[in-house]
Amino acid sequence: MKGKLIVFEGIDGVGKTTLSLTFKKELAKRGIPAIHYEKEAEDENGGYNKLKPFIKNNTPSSASLFFYLSSSIFKSGIINELLKSKWVICDRYIYSTLAYHKIRGANYQNFFKLNNLPIVWPDFYFLIKTNEKVRLARIERRKTSLKDDFKRKKRGSLVDRMEKELVRFHPHIINNNSDDIGKTVARIIHLVFRDV
């Protein structure tokens, strides 16, 4: 059985992790083996993660972009192996890397064509969105929130530009304003299985 790669993207506080973990449970109910990459595979395979804080704070955006791209290629190799026997769910993938660096001034289009990157492309890419009041309330409730998570999404802000850049990669956009996670996941399940 070849698995599918499902990617959840979005700015901080929109519910990516909650939705992706609930989606994994729904797959289990259907008898579909799945792994949540960031929760179950990244730590044991992630040599890049220890360097990310240094790279983020100490390198120009173009150098940082190439580091994060190599991290994505490394991650993709692991995902490719996992897909041989299960579905893989990612809470962020290459789209965040590209969007973040684009709004920071790195022009990756000068260096490579996106579809030539040696990575596994997702079967489904969901961009999770929510209104600002709901997003900030969720961040407030999280025990692991960082100061940067509380940046408001105002027109032209870094957070706003990030979300707009993520839209450019043609995702399925999911509105996650509701507190009913089940309904939101049901919409995602419908999209994933409608052609099966």
CSV table of C-alpha atoms in Angstrom, one decimal:
chain,number,residue,atom,x,y,z
A,1,MET,CA,0.0,0.0,0.0
A,2,LYS,CA,1.4,3.4,-1.0
A,3,GLY,CA,0.5,6.1,1.4
A,4,LYS,CA,-0.5,9.7,0.8
A,5,LEU,CA,1.3,12.8,1.9
A,6,ILE,CA,-1.1,15.3,3.6
A,7,VAL,CA,0.3,18.7,4.5
A,8,PHE,CA,-1.3,21.3,6.8
A,9,GLU,CA,0.1,24.8,6.6
A,10,GLY,CA,-0.9,28.1,8.1
A,11,ILE,CA,0.2,30.8,10.4
A,12,ASP,CA,0.6,30.2,14.2
A,13,GLY,CA,-2.5,29.6,16.1
A,14,VAL,CA,-4.9,28.5,13.3
A,15,GLY,CA,-5.1,24.9,14.5
A,16,LYS,CA,-2.8,23.0,12.2
A,17,THR,CA,-1.5,20.6,14.9
A,18,THR,CA,-4.9,19.9,16.4
A,19,LEU,CA,-6.5,19.3,13.0
A,20,SER,CA,-3.6,17.2,11.7
A,21,LEU,CA,-3.7,15.0,14.9
A,22,THR,CA,-7.5,14.6,14.7
A,23,PHE,CA,-7.2,13.8,11.0
A,24,LYS,CA,-4.7,11.0,11.9
A,25,LYS,CA,-7.3,9.6,14.4
A,26,GLU,CA,-9.9,9.6,11.6
A,27,LEU,CA,-7.6,7.7,9.3
A,28,ALA,CA,-7.0,5.1,12.1
A,29,LYS,CA,-10.8,4.6,12.4
A,30,ARG,CA,-10.8,3.8,8.7
A,31,GLY,CA,-8.0,1.3,9.2
A,32,ILE,CA,-5.4,3.5,7.4
A,33,PRO,CA,-2.0,3.5,9.0
A,34,ALA,CA,-0.6,7.0,9.4
A,35,ILE,CA,2.2,8.9,11.1
A,36,HIS,CA,2.3,12.5,12.2
A,37,TYR,CA,5.8,13.4,11.0
A,38,GLU,CA,6.6,16.2,13.5
A,39,LYS,CA,5.2,14.3,16.5
A,40,GLU,CA,6.5,10.8,15.6
A,41,ALA,CA,9.4,10.9,13.2
A,42,GLU,CA,11.2,14.2,13.2
A,43,ASP,CA,13.1,13.9,16.5
A,44,GLU,CA,14.6,10.5,15.7
A,45,ASN,CA,15.6,11.6,12.2
A,46,GLY,CA,16.1,15.4,12.6
A,47,GLY,CA,19.7,16.4,12.5
A,48,TYR,CA,18.8,19.7,11.1
A,49,ASN,CA,16.5,20.9,13.9
A,50,LYS,CA,19.3,21.6,16.4
A,51,LEU,CA,20.9,24.1,13.9
A,52,LYS,CA,17.7,25.9,13.0
A,53,PRO,CA,17.7,28.5,15.8
A,54,PHE,CA,21.3,29.5,14.9
A,55,ILE,CA,20.6,29.7,11.2
A,56,LYS,CA,17.4,31.7,11.8
A,57,ASN,CA,19.2,34.3,13.9
A,58,ASN,CA,22.7,34.5,12.2
A,59,THR,CA,22.4,34.2,8.5
A,60,PRO,CA,21.2,36.3,5.5
A,61,SER,CA,17.9,35.2,4.1
A,62,SER,CA,19.4,33.6,0.9
A,63,ALA,CA,21.8,31.4,3.0
A,64,SER,CA,19.0,30.5,5.4
A,65,LEU,CA,16.8,29.5,2.4
A,66,PHE,CA,19.3,27.0,1.2
A,67,PHE,CA,19.7,25.5,4.7
A,68,TYR,CA,16.0,25.1,5.1
A,69,LEU,CA,15.7,23.7,1.5
A,70,SER,CA,18.3,21.1,2.3
A,71,SER,CA,16.3,20.3,5.5
A,72,SER,CA,13.2,19.9,3.4
A,73,ILE,CA,15.0,17.6,1.0
A,74,PHE,CA,16.3,15.5,3.9
A,75,LYS,CA,12.8,15.4,5.4
A,76,SER,CA,11.4,14.4,2.0
A,77,GLY,CA,13.7,11.4,1.8
A,78,ILE,CA,12.4,10.1,5.1
A,79,ILE,CA,8.8,10.8,4.1
A,80,ASN,CA,9.4,8.8,0.8
A,81,GLU,CA,10.4,5.8,2.8
A,82,LEU,CA,7.4,6.1,5.3
A,83,LEU,CA,5.0,6.4,2.4
A,84,LYS,CA,5.8,2.9,1.3
A,85,SER,CA,3.7,1.6,4.2
A,86,LYS,CA,1.6,4.4,5.6
A,87,TRP,CA,0.2,7.9,5.1
A,88,VAL,CA,2.3,10.8,6.3
A,89,ILE,CA,0.8,13.9,7.8
A,90,CYS,CA,3.0,17.0,8.0
A,91,ASP,CA,2.4,20.1,10.2
A,92,ARG,CA,4.2,22.5,7.8
A,93,TYR,CA,6.4,21.5,4.9
A,94,ILE,CA,8.3,23.2,2.1
A,95,TYR,CA,5.6,25.8,1.5
A,96,SER,CA,6.3,27.5,4.8
A,97,THR,CA,10.0,27.5,4.0
A,98,LEU,CA,9.5,29.2,0.7
A,99,ALA,CA,6.9,31.7,1.9
A,100,TYR,CA,8.9,32.7,4.9
A,101,HIS,CA,12.0,33.3,2.9
A,102,LYS,CA,10.2,35.1,0.1
A,103,ILE,CA,8.7,37.7,2.5
A,104,ARG,CA,12.2,38.1,4.1
A,105,GLY,CA,13.6,39.0,0.7
A,106,ALA,CA,15.1,35.8,-0.7
A,107,ASN,CA,14.1,35.4,-4.3
A,108,TYR,CA,14.3,31.6,-4.9
A,109,GLN,CA,12.9,31.9,-8.4
A,110,ASN,CA,16.3,33.2,-9.5
A,111,PHE,CA,18.0,29.9,-8.3
A,112,PHE,CA,15.7,27.0,-9.2
A,113,LYS,CA,12.3,26.0,-10.6
A,114,LEU,CA,10.0,24.8,-7.8
A,115,ASN,CA,8.9,21.7,-9.6
A,116,ASN,CA,12.5,20.6,-10.1
A,117,LEU,CA,13.2,20.3,-6.3
A,118,PRO,CA,14.0,16.6,-5.4
A,119,ILE,CA,11.2,16.3,-2.9
A,120,VAL,CA,8.0,14.3,-2.5
A,121,TRP,CA,5.1,16.7,-3.3
A,122,PRO,CA,2.0,16.3,-1.2
A,123,ASP,CA,-1.2,14.6,-2.4
A,124,PHE,CA,-3.1,17.3,-0.5
A,125,TYR,CA,-2.0,20.7,0.7
A,126,PHE,CA,-4.4,22.4,3.2
A,127,LEU,CA,-4.0,26.0,4.2
A,128,ILE,CA,-5.7,26.4,7.5
A,129,LYS,CA,-7.1,29.9,8.2
A,130,THR,CA,-9.1,31.4,11.0
A,131,ASN,CA,-10.2,34.9,12.1
A,132,GLU,CA,-7.8,36.9,14.2
A,133,LYS,CA,-9.8,36.8,17.4
A,134,VAL,CA,-10.0,33.0,17.4
A,135,ARG,CA,-6.4,32.7,16.4
A,136,LEU,CA,-5.2,34.9,19.3
A,137,ALA,CA,-7.4,33.1,21.8
A,138,ARG,CA,-6.0,29.8,20.8
A,139,ILE,CA,-2.4,31.1,21.1
A,140,GLU,CA,-3.3,32.5,24.6
A,141,ARG,CA,-4.5,29.0,25.7
A,142,ARG,CA,-1.4,27.2,24.5
A,143,LYS,CA,1.2,26.6,27.1
A,144,THR,CA,4.0,26.5,24.5
A,145,SER,CA,3.3,29.8,22.8
A,146,LEU,CA,6.3,32.0,22.0
A,147,LYS,CA,6.4,35.8,22.0
A,148,ASP,CA,6.4,35.8,18.2
A,149,ASP,CA,3.2,33.8,18.1
A,150,PHE,CA,1.3,36.8,19.4
A,151,LYS,CA,2.2,39.0,16.5
A,152,ARG,CA,-1.1,40.4,15.2
A,153,LYS,CA,-2.2,39.8,11.6
A,154,LYS,CA,-2.7,43.3,10.4
A,155,ARG,CA,-2.8,44.2,6.7
A,156,GLY,CA,0.8,44.2,5.5
A,157,SER,CA,2.2,42.6,8.7
A,158,LEU,CA,4.7,39.7,8.5
A,159,VAL,CA,2.0,37.3,9.6
A,160,ASP,CA,-0.4,38.7,6.9
A,161,ARG,CA,2.2,38.5,4.2
A,162,MET,CA,3.1,34.9,5.2
A,163,GLU,CA,-0.5,33.8,4.9
A,164,LYS,CA,-0.9,35.5,1.5
A,165,GLU,CA,2.3,33.9,0.2
A,166,LEU,CA,1.1,30.4,1.3
A,167,VAL,CA,-2.0,31.0,-0.8
A,168,ARG,CA,0.2,31.3,-3.9
A,169,PHE,CA,1.0,27.6,-3.8
A,170,HIS,CA,-2.7,26.7,-4.6
A,171,PRO,CA,-3.8,25.0,-1.4
A,172,HIS,CA,-7.2,23.7,-0.4
A,173,ILE,CA,-8.2,26.5,2.0
A,174,ILE,CA,-9.9,25.4,5.2
A,175,ASN,CA,-11.7,27.9,7.4
A,176,ASN,CA,-11.1,26.8,11.0
A,177,ASN,CA,-13.1,29.4,12.9
A,178,SER,CA,-15.3,26.8,14.6
A,179,ASP,CA,-14.6,25.2,17.9
A,180,ASP,CA,-16.0,22.0,16.4
A,181,ILE,CA,-12.9,20.3,15.3
A,182,GLY,CA,-14.9,17.3,14.1
A,183,LYS,CA,-16.8,19.4,11.5
A,184,THR,CA,-13.6,20.9,10.2
A,185,VAL,CA,-11.9,17.5,10.0
A,186,ALA,CA,-15.0,16.1,8.3
A,187,ARG,CA,-14.5,18.7,5.5
A,188,ILE,CA,-10.9,17.6,5.1
A,189,ILE,CA,-11.8,13.9,5.0
A,190,HIS,CA,-14.4,14.7,2.4
A,191,LEU,CA,-11.8,16.4,0.2
A,192,VAL,CA,-9.3,13.6,0.6
A,193,PHE,CA,-11.7,10.8,-0.1
A,194,ARG,CA,-14.1,12.3,-2.6
A,195,ASP,CA,-12.3,10.8,-5.6
A,196,VAL,CA,-11.6,7.4,-4.0
